[in-house]
């Protein structure tokens, strides 16, 4: 049986230039405005999920959704090899491969 839902595509490459990835519809292009917020939907190990959003879409997120944490977006938020620091205030920090499961990056 073929799924009636469109393919959402792969994960966008991370380049150190945080851009809003919000879409109005699964087939829409991402917003792509500069991201001002980094949202953690879940911080559970192995299933953590994050988004980069602009101010306009952060207003929508706060109105319609529940999220685990957020902090201002910065270059580190869009770089490979970073993790979410739970310190107050939260932020993205470099993570060594020894900190990751199986030592992978």
PDB file of C-alpha atoms in Angstrom:
ATOM      1  CA  UNK A   1       0.000   0.000   0.000  1.00  0.00           C
ATOM      2  CA  UNK A   2       1.323   3.429  -0.917  1.00  0.00           C
ATOM      3  CA  UNK A   3       1.273   6.127   1.751  1.00  0.00           C
ATOM      4  CA  UNK A   4      -1.124   9.006   1.033  1.00  0.00           C
ATOM      5  CA  UNK A   5       1.334  11.399   2.686  1.00  0.00           C
ATOM      6  CA  UNK A   6       4.063  13.209   0.710  1.00  0.00           C
ATOM      7  CA  UNK A   7       7.690  12.354   1.300  1.00  0.00           C
ATOM      8  CA  UNK A   8       9.083  15.002   3.640  1.00  0.00           C
ATOM      9  CA  UNK A   9      12.585  14.636   2.224  1.00  0.00           C
ATOM     10  CA  UNK A  10      15.898  14.301   4.023  1.00  0.00           C
ATOM     11  CA  UNK A  11      17.363  16.373   6.794  1.00  0.00           C
ATOM     12  CA  UNK A  12      18.708  19.731   5.681  1.00  0.00           C
ATOM     13  CA  UNK A  13      22.495  20.001   5.866  1.00  0.00           C
ATOM     14  CA  UNK A  14      23.790  21.894   8.876  1.00  0.00           C
ATOM     15  CA  UNK A  15      26.008  24.788   7.865  1.00  0.00           C
ATOM     16  CA  UNK A  16      26.341  27.165  10.822  1.00  0.00           C
ATOM     17  CA  UNK A  17      23.815  29.594   9.350  1.00  0.00           C
ATOM     18  CA  UNK A  18      20.651  28.952  11.395  1.00  0.00           C
ATOM     19  CA  UNK A  19      17.554  29.361   9.233  1.00  0.00           C
ATOM     20  CA  UNK A  20      13.887  28.823  10.076  1.00  0.00           C
ATOM     21  CA  UNK A  21      12.752  25.417   8.865  1.00  0.00           C
ATOM     22  CA  UNK A  22       9.011  25.956   9.469  1.00  0.00           C
ATOM     23  CA  UNK A  23       6.592  24.958   6.715  1.00  0.00           C
ATOM     24  CA  UNK A  24       2.884  25.723   6.342  1.00  0.00           C
ATOM     25  CA  UNK A  25       2.336  22.382   4.572  1.00  0.00           C
ATOM     26  CA  UNK A  26       4.581  19.318   4.194  1.00  0.00           C
ATOM     27  CA  UNK A  27       5.067  20.140   0.502  1.00  0.00           C
ATOM     28  CA  UNK A  28       5.831  23.844   1.128  1.00  0.00           C
ATOM     29  CA  UNK A  29       9.329  25.264   1.038  1.00  0.00           C
ATOM     30  CA  UNK A  30      10.818  26.078   4.462  1.00  0.00           C
ATOM     31  CA  UNK A  31      10.491  29.670   5.679  1.00  0.00           C
ATOM     32  CA  UNK A  32      14.306  30.164   5.509  1.00  0.00           C
ATOM     33  CA  UNK A  33      14.315  33.480   7.399  1.00  0.00           C
ATOM     34  CA  UNK A  34      17.188  33.778   9.897  1.00  0.00           C
ATOM     35  CA  UNK A  35      16.370  31.600  12.915  1.00  0.00           C
ATOM     36  CA  UNK A  36      16.129  33.428  16.215  1.00  0.00           C
ATOM     37  CA  UNK A  37      15.117  30.437  18.376  1.00  0.00           C
ATOM     38  CA  UNK A  38      16.291  26.850  18.786  1.00  0.00           C
ATOM     39  CA  UNK A  39      13.421  24.693  20.060  1.00  0.00           C
ATOM     40  CA  UNK A  40      13.780  21.289  21.745  1.00  0.00           C
ATOM     41  CA  UNK A  41      10.613  19.285  21.171  1.00  0.00           C
ATOM     42  CA  UNK A  42      12.048  16.364  23.117  1.00  0.00           C
ATOM     43  CA  UNK A  43      15.304  16.004  25.051  1.00  0.00           C
ATOM     44  CA  UNK A  44      14.973  12.258  25.614  1.00  0.00           C
ATOM     45  CA  UNK A  45      18.255  10.507  24.700  1.00  0.00           C
ATOM     46  CA  UNK A  46      18.080   8.609  21.381  1.00  0.00           C
ATOM     47  CA  UNK A  47      14.850  10.402  20.367  1.00  0.00           C
ATOM     48  CA  UNK A  48      15.678  14.078  20.941  1.00  0.00           C
ATOM     49  CA  UNK A  49      14.153  16.378  18.330  1.00  0.00           C
ATOM     50  CA  UNK A  50      14.906  20.051  17.578  1.00  0.00           C
ATOM     51  CA  UNK A  51      13.867  22.886  15.259  1.00  0.00           C
ATOM     52  CA  UNK A  52      15.250  26.277  14.311  1.00  0.00           C
ATOM     53  CA  UNK A  53      12.549  28.952  13.994  1.00  0.00           C
ATOM     54  CA  UNK A  54      12.201  32.696  13.372  1.00  0.00           C
ATOM     55  CA  UNK A  55      10.321  35.060  15.716  1.00  0.00           C
ATOM     56  CA  UNK A  56       7.108  34.812  13.695  1.00  0.00           C
ATOM     57  CA  UNK A  57       7.086  31.015  13.811  1.00  0.00           C
ATOM     58  CA  UNK A  58       8.116  30.999  17.499  1.00  0.00           C
ATOM     59  CA  UNK A  59       4.915  32.932  18.231  1.00  0.00           C
ATOM     60  CA  UNK A  60       2.988  30.173  16.441  1.00  0.00           C
ATOM     61  CA  UNK A  61       4.903  27.448  18.299  1.00  0.00           C
ATOM     62  CA  UNK A  62       4.091  29.050  21.658  1.00  0.00           C
ATOM     63  CA  UNK A  63       0.423  29.392  20.705  1.00  0.00           C
ATOM     64  CA  UNK A  64      -0.145  25.856  19.365  1.00  0.00           C
ATOM     65  CA  UNK A  65       2.476  23.421  20.693  1.00  0.00           C
ATOM     66  CA  UNK A  66       4.196  22.084  23.785  1.00  0.00           C
ATOM     67  CA  UNK A  67       7.999  21.928  23.718  1.00  0.00           C
ATOM     68  CA  UNK A  68      10.642  20.863  26.240  1.00  0.00           C
ATOM     69  CA  UNK A  69      13.001  23.869  26.083  1.00  0.00           C
ATOM     70  CA  UNK A  70      14.224  26.716  23.867  1.00  0.00           C
ATOM     71  CA  UNK A  71      17.092  29.174  23.673  1.00  0.00           C
ATOM     72  CA  UNK A  72      18.198  31.925  21.288  1.00  0.00           C
ATOM     73  CA  UNK A  73      19.583  30.451  18.062  1.00  0.00           C
ATOM     74  CA  UNK A  74      23.275  30.965  17.387  1.00  0.00           C
ATOM     75  CA  UNK A  75      25.844  29.592  14.959  1.00  0.00           C
ATOM     76  CA  UNK A  76      26.620  26.561  17.160  1.00  0.00           C
ATOM     77  CA  UNK A  77      22.964  25.473  16.959  1.00  0.00           C
ATOM     78  CA  UNK A  78      23.382  24.712  13.255  1.00  0.00           C
ATOM     79  CA  UNK A  79      26.722  22.910  13.395  1.00  0.00           C
ATOM     80  CA  UNK A  80      27.365  19.165  13.461  1.00  0.00           C
ATOM     81  CA  UNK A  81      28.876  17.793  16.646  1.00  0.00           C
ATOM     82  CA  UNK A  82      26.911  19.979  19.041  1.00  0.00           C
ATOM     83  CA  UNK A  83      24.639  19.007  21.892  1.00  0.00           C
ATOM     84  CA  UNK A  84      22.011  20.693  24.039  1.00  0.00           C
ATOM     85  CA  UNK A  85      23.333  21.891  27.397  1.00  0.00           C
ATOM     86  CA  UNK A  86      20.644  21.768  30.068  1.00  0.00           C
ATOM     87  CA  UNK A  87      22.407  24.402  32.172  1.00  0.00           C
ATOM     88  CA  UNK A  88      20.355  27.510  32.898  1.00  0.00           C
ATOM     89  CA  UNK A  89      20.093  29.097  30.455  1.00  0.00           C
ATOM     90  CA  UNK A  90      20.264  26.241  27.965  1.00  0.00           C
ATOM     91  CA  UNK A  91      22.505  26.520  24.901  1.00  0.00           C
ATOM     92  CA  UNK A  92      24.250  24.455  22.236  1.00  0.00           C
ATOM     93  CA  UNK A  93      27.755  23.256  23.053  1.00  0.00           C
ATOM     94  CA  UNK A  94      30.426  21.182  21.275  1.00  0.00           C
ATOM     95  CA  UNK A  95      30.189  17.494  22.128  1.00  0.00           C
ATOM     96  CA  UNK A  96      33.113  15.078  22.003  1.00  0.00           C
ATOM     97  CA  UNK A  97      32.557  11.699  20.385  1.00  0.00           C
ATOM     98  CA  UNK A  98      33.188  10.107  23.805  1.00  0.00           C
ATOM     99  CA  UNK A  99      29.972  11.782  25.047  1.00  0.00           C
ATOM    100  CA  UNK A 100      27.839  10.152  22.342  1.00  0.00           C
ATOM    101  CA  UNK A 101      26.441   6.588  22.358  1.00  0.00           C
ATOM    102  CA  UNK A 102      28.944   4.251  20.759  1.00  0.00           C
ATOM    103  CA  UNK A 103      31.477   7.067  20.440  1.00  0.00           C
ATOM    104  CA  UNK A 104      29.995   8.125  17.079  1.00  0.00           C
ATOM    105  CA  UNK A 105      29.446  11.645  15.849  1.00  0.00           C
TER     106      UNK A 105
END
